[in-house]
Coordinates of C-alpha atoms in Angstrom, one line a residue:
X1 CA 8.8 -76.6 -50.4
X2 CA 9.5 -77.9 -46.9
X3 CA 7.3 -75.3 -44.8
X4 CA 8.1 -77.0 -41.5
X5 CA 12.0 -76.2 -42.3
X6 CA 11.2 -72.8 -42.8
X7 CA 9.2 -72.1 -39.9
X8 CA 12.2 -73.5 -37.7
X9 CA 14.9 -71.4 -39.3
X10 CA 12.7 -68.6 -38.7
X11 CA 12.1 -69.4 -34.9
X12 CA 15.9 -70.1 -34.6
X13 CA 17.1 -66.5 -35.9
X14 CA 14.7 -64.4 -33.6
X15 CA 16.0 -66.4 -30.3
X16 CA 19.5 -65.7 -31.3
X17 CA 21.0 -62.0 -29.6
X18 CA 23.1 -59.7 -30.9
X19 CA 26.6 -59.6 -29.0
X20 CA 26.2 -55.8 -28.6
X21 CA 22.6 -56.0 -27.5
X22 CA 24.0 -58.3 -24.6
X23 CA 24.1 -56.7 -20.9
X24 CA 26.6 -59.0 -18.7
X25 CA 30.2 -57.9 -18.7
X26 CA 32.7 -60.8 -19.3
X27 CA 36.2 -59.9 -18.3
X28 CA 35.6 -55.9 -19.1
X29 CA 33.8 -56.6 -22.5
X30 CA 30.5 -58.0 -23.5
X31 CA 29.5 -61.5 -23.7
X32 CA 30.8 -61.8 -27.8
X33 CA 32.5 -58.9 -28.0
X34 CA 36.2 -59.1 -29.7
X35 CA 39.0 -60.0 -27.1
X36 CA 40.8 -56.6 -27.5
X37 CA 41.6 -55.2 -24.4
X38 CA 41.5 -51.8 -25.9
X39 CA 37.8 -51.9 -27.0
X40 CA 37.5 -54.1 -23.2
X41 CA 38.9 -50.7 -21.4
X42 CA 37.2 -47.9 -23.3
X43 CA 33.6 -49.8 -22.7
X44 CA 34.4 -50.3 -18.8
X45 CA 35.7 -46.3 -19.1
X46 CA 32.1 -45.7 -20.9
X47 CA 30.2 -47.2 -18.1
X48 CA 32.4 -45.6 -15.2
X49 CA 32.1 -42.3 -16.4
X50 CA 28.2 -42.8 -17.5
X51 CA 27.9 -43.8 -14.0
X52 CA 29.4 -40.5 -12.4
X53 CA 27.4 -38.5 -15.0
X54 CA 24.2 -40.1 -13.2
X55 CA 25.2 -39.6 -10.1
X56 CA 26.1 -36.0 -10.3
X57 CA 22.8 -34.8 -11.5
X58 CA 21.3 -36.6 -9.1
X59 CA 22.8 -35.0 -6.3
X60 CA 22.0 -31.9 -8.2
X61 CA 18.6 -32.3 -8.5
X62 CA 19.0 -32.8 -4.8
X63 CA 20.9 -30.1 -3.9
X64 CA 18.3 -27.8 -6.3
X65 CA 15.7 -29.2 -4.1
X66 CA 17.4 -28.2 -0.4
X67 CA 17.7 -24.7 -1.7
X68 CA 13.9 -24.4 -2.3
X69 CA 13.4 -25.5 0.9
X70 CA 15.9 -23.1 2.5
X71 CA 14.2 -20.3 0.7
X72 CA 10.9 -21.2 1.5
X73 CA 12.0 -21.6 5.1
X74 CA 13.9 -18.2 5.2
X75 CA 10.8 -16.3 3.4
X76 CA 8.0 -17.7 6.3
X77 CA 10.9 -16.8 8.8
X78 CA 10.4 -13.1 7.3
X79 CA 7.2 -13.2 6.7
X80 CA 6.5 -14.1 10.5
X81 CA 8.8 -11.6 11.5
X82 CA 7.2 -8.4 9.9
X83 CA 3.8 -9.5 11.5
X84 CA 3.5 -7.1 14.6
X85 CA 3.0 -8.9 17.8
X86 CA 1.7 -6.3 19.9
X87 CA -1.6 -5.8 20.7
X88 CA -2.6 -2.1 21.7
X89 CA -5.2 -2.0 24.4
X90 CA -7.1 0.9 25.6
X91 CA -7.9 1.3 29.1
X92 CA -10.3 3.6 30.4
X93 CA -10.6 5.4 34.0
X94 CA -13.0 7.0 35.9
X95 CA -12.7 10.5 37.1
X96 CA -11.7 8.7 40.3
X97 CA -9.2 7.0 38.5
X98 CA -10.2 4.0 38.7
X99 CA -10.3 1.2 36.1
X100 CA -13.5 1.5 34.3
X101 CA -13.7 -0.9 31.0
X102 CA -10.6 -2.2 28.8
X103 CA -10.2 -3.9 25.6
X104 CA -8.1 -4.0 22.1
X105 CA -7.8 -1.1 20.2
X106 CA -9.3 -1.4 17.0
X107 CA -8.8 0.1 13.9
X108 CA -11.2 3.6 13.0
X109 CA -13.9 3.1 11.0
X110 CA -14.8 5.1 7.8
X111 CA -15.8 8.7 8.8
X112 CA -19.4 9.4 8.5
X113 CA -21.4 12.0 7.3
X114 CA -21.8 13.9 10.5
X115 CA -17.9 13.4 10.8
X116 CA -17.2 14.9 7.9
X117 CA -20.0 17.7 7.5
X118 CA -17.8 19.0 10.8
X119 CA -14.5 18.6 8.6
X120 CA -15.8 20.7 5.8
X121 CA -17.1 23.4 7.8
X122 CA -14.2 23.4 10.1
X123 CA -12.0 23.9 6.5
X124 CA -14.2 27.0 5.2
X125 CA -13.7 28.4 8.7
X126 CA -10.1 28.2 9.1
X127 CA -9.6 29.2 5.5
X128 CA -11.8 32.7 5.9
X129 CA -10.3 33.7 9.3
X130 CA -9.0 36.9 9.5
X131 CA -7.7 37.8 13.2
X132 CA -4.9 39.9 14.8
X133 CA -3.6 37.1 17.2
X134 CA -0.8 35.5 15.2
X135 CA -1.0 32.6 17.6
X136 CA -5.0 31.8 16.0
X137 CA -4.2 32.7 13.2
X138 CA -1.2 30.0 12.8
X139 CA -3.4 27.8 14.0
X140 CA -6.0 28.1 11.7
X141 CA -3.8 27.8 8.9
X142 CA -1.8 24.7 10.3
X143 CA -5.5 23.0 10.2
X144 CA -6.3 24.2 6.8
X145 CA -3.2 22.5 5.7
X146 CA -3.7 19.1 7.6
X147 CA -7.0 18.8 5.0
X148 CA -4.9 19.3 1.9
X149 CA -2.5 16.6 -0.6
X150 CA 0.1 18.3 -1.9
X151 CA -0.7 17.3 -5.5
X152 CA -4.4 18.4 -5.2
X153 CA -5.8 21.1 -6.6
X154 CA -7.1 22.6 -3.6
X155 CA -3.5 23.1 -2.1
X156 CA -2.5 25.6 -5.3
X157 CA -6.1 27.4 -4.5
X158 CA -5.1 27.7 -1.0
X159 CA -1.5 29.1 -1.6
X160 CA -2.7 31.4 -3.9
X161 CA -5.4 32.3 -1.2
X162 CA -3.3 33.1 1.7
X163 CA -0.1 34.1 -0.1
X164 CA -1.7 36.5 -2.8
X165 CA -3.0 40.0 -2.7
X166 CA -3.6 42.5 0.2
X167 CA -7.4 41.7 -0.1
X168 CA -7.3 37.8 0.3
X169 CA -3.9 37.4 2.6
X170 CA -5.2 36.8 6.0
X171 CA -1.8 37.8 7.7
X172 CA -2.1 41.2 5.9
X173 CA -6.1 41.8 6.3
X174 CA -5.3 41.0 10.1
X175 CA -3.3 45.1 9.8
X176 CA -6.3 46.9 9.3
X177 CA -9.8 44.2 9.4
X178 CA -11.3 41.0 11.0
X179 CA -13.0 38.7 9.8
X180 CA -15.6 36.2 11.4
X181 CA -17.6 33.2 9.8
X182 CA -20.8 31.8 11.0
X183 CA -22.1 28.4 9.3
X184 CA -25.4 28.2 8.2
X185 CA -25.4 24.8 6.6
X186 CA -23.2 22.0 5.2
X187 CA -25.4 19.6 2.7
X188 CA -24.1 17.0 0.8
X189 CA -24.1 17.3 -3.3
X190 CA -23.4 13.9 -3.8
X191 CA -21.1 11.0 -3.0
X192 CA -18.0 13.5 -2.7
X193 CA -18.7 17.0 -3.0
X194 CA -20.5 19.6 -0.5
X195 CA -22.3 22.6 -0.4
X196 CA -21.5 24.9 2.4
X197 CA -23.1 28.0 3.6
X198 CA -22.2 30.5 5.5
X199 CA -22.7 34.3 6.7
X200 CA -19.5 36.6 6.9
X201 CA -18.5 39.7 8.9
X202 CA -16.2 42.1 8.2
X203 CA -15.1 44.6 10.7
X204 CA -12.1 47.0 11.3
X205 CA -9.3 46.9 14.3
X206 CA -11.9 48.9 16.3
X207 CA -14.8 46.6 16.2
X208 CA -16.9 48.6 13.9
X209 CA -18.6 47.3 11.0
X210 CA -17.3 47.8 7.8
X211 CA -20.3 46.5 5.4
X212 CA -23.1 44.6 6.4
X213 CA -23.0 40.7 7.0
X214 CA -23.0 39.0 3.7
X215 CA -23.6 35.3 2.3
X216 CA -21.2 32.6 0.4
X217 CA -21.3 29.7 -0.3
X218 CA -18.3 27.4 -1.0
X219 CA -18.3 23.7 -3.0
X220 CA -15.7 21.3 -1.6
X221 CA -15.1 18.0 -3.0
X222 CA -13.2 15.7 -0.3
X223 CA -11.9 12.3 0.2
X224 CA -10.9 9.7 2.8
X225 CA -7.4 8.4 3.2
X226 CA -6.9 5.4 5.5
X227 CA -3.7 5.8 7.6
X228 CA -0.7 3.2 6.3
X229 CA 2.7 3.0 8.1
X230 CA 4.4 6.2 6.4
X231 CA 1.8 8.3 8.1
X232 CA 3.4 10.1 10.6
X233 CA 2.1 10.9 14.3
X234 CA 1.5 14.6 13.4
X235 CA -0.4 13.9 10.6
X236 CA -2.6 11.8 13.1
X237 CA -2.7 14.3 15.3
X238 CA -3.9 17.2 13.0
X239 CA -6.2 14.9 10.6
X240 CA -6.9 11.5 12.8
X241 CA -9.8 9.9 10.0
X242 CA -7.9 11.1 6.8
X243 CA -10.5 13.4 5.8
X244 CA -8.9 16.0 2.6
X245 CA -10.1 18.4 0.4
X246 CA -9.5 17.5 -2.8
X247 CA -10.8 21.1 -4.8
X248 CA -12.8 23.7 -3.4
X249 CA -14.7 27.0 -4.9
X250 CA -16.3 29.7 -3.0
X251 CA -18.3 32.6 -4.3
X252 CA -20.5 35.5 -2.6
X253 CA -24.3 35.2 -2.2
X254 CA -26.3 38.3 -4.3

């Protein structure tokens, strides 16, 4: 067996290329292609249209990309937009009138204890007032009502309070008695709730005493709320630190 013979036919096949596997275009076909000008036009059509077909999605994928961009772009535009620019600064005077100190407002901070012992026993005041000046009286409610959610528990309680019998209605006590509060203390339970005490006084239109002074004492449990932009002025007004009540319970002293 010549081996040498074999080794050179074998060398010779893999150097020769297939006429389809060829690149170059010869007169619309490939090199060794048949001469049919049919077969000639549909692989120049195939290359034309594979060409387009490239080109499109590139300029898709282009286009794709400029619209990120624009959104991006538009959403920082936004984004700076909403930021407020105004800083409020708060300027104080003398009782001359004259400029004393100035600087930026800044935001309140979380209501302390003494803040809201004040709140609480502001709340079981207003709440047990009983007086014969509508004007006070209105008042009193108006700053009850500051102090309450509308989906708490306490705001049913004080309804049911101030619209309900002859013996708890304020407005209808005020006919015939007054009542007056003095507050003994107001100690924290824990985190949320307090204890407040107080001594009461009942008297009739005249002035004159109807029963001795007696004790209560009334648990409130509250909660802050930090002011957000759908807060509305009178809100601030009435309740500046967002102090509420979320449930309350009072009882008489034996």
């Amino acid at each position: 067996m010549n081996l040498a013979r074999i080794f050179r036919s074998l060398r010779t096949a893999g150097s020769r290329k297939e006429p389809a596997q060829d690149g170059f275009l010869d007169g619309g076909r490939r090199t060794g292609e048949s001469d049919n000008p049919y077969l000639s036009a549909r692989r120049t059509w195939n290359d034309h249209a594979a060409q387009a077909a490239s080109s499109r999605q590139a300029w898709q994928l282009l286009a794709l990309l400029s619209l990120l961009v624009a959104l991006a772009a538009v959403g920082g535009m936004v984004h700076v937009a909403s930021q407020s620019r105004f800083v409020p600064y708060v300027v104080e005077v003398d009782t001359l009138g004259q400029h004393a100190a100035a600087a930026p407002a800044q935001l309140a901070a979380a209501a302390d204890q003494r803040v809201v012992r004040a709140a609480v026993a502001s709340f079981v005041a207003d709440a047990r007032l009983v007086t014969p000046d509508i004007a006070l009286q209105r008042k009193a409610v108006y700053r009850l009502y500051s102090m309450l959610a509308a989906n708490d528990p306490a705001t049913a309680k004080a309804n049911e309070w101030l619209n309900g019998t002859d013996e708890s209605s304020p407005l209808k006590r005020a006919a015939r008695e007054t009542v007056s509060t003095e507050i003994i203390s107001a100690l924290p339970q824990t985190a949320d709730t307090w204890q407040v005490d107080w001594t009461e006084t009942v008297r009739d239109r005249q002035g004159v005493l109807k029963a001795p002074p007696f004790r209560m004492r009334a648990l409130l449990t509250v909660y802050t709320v930090a002011a957000t932009p759908q807060t509305t002025e009178e809100q601030l007004r009435n309740n500046p630190l967002g102090i509420y009540v979320r449930d309350f319970s009072w009882a008489k002293q034996l």
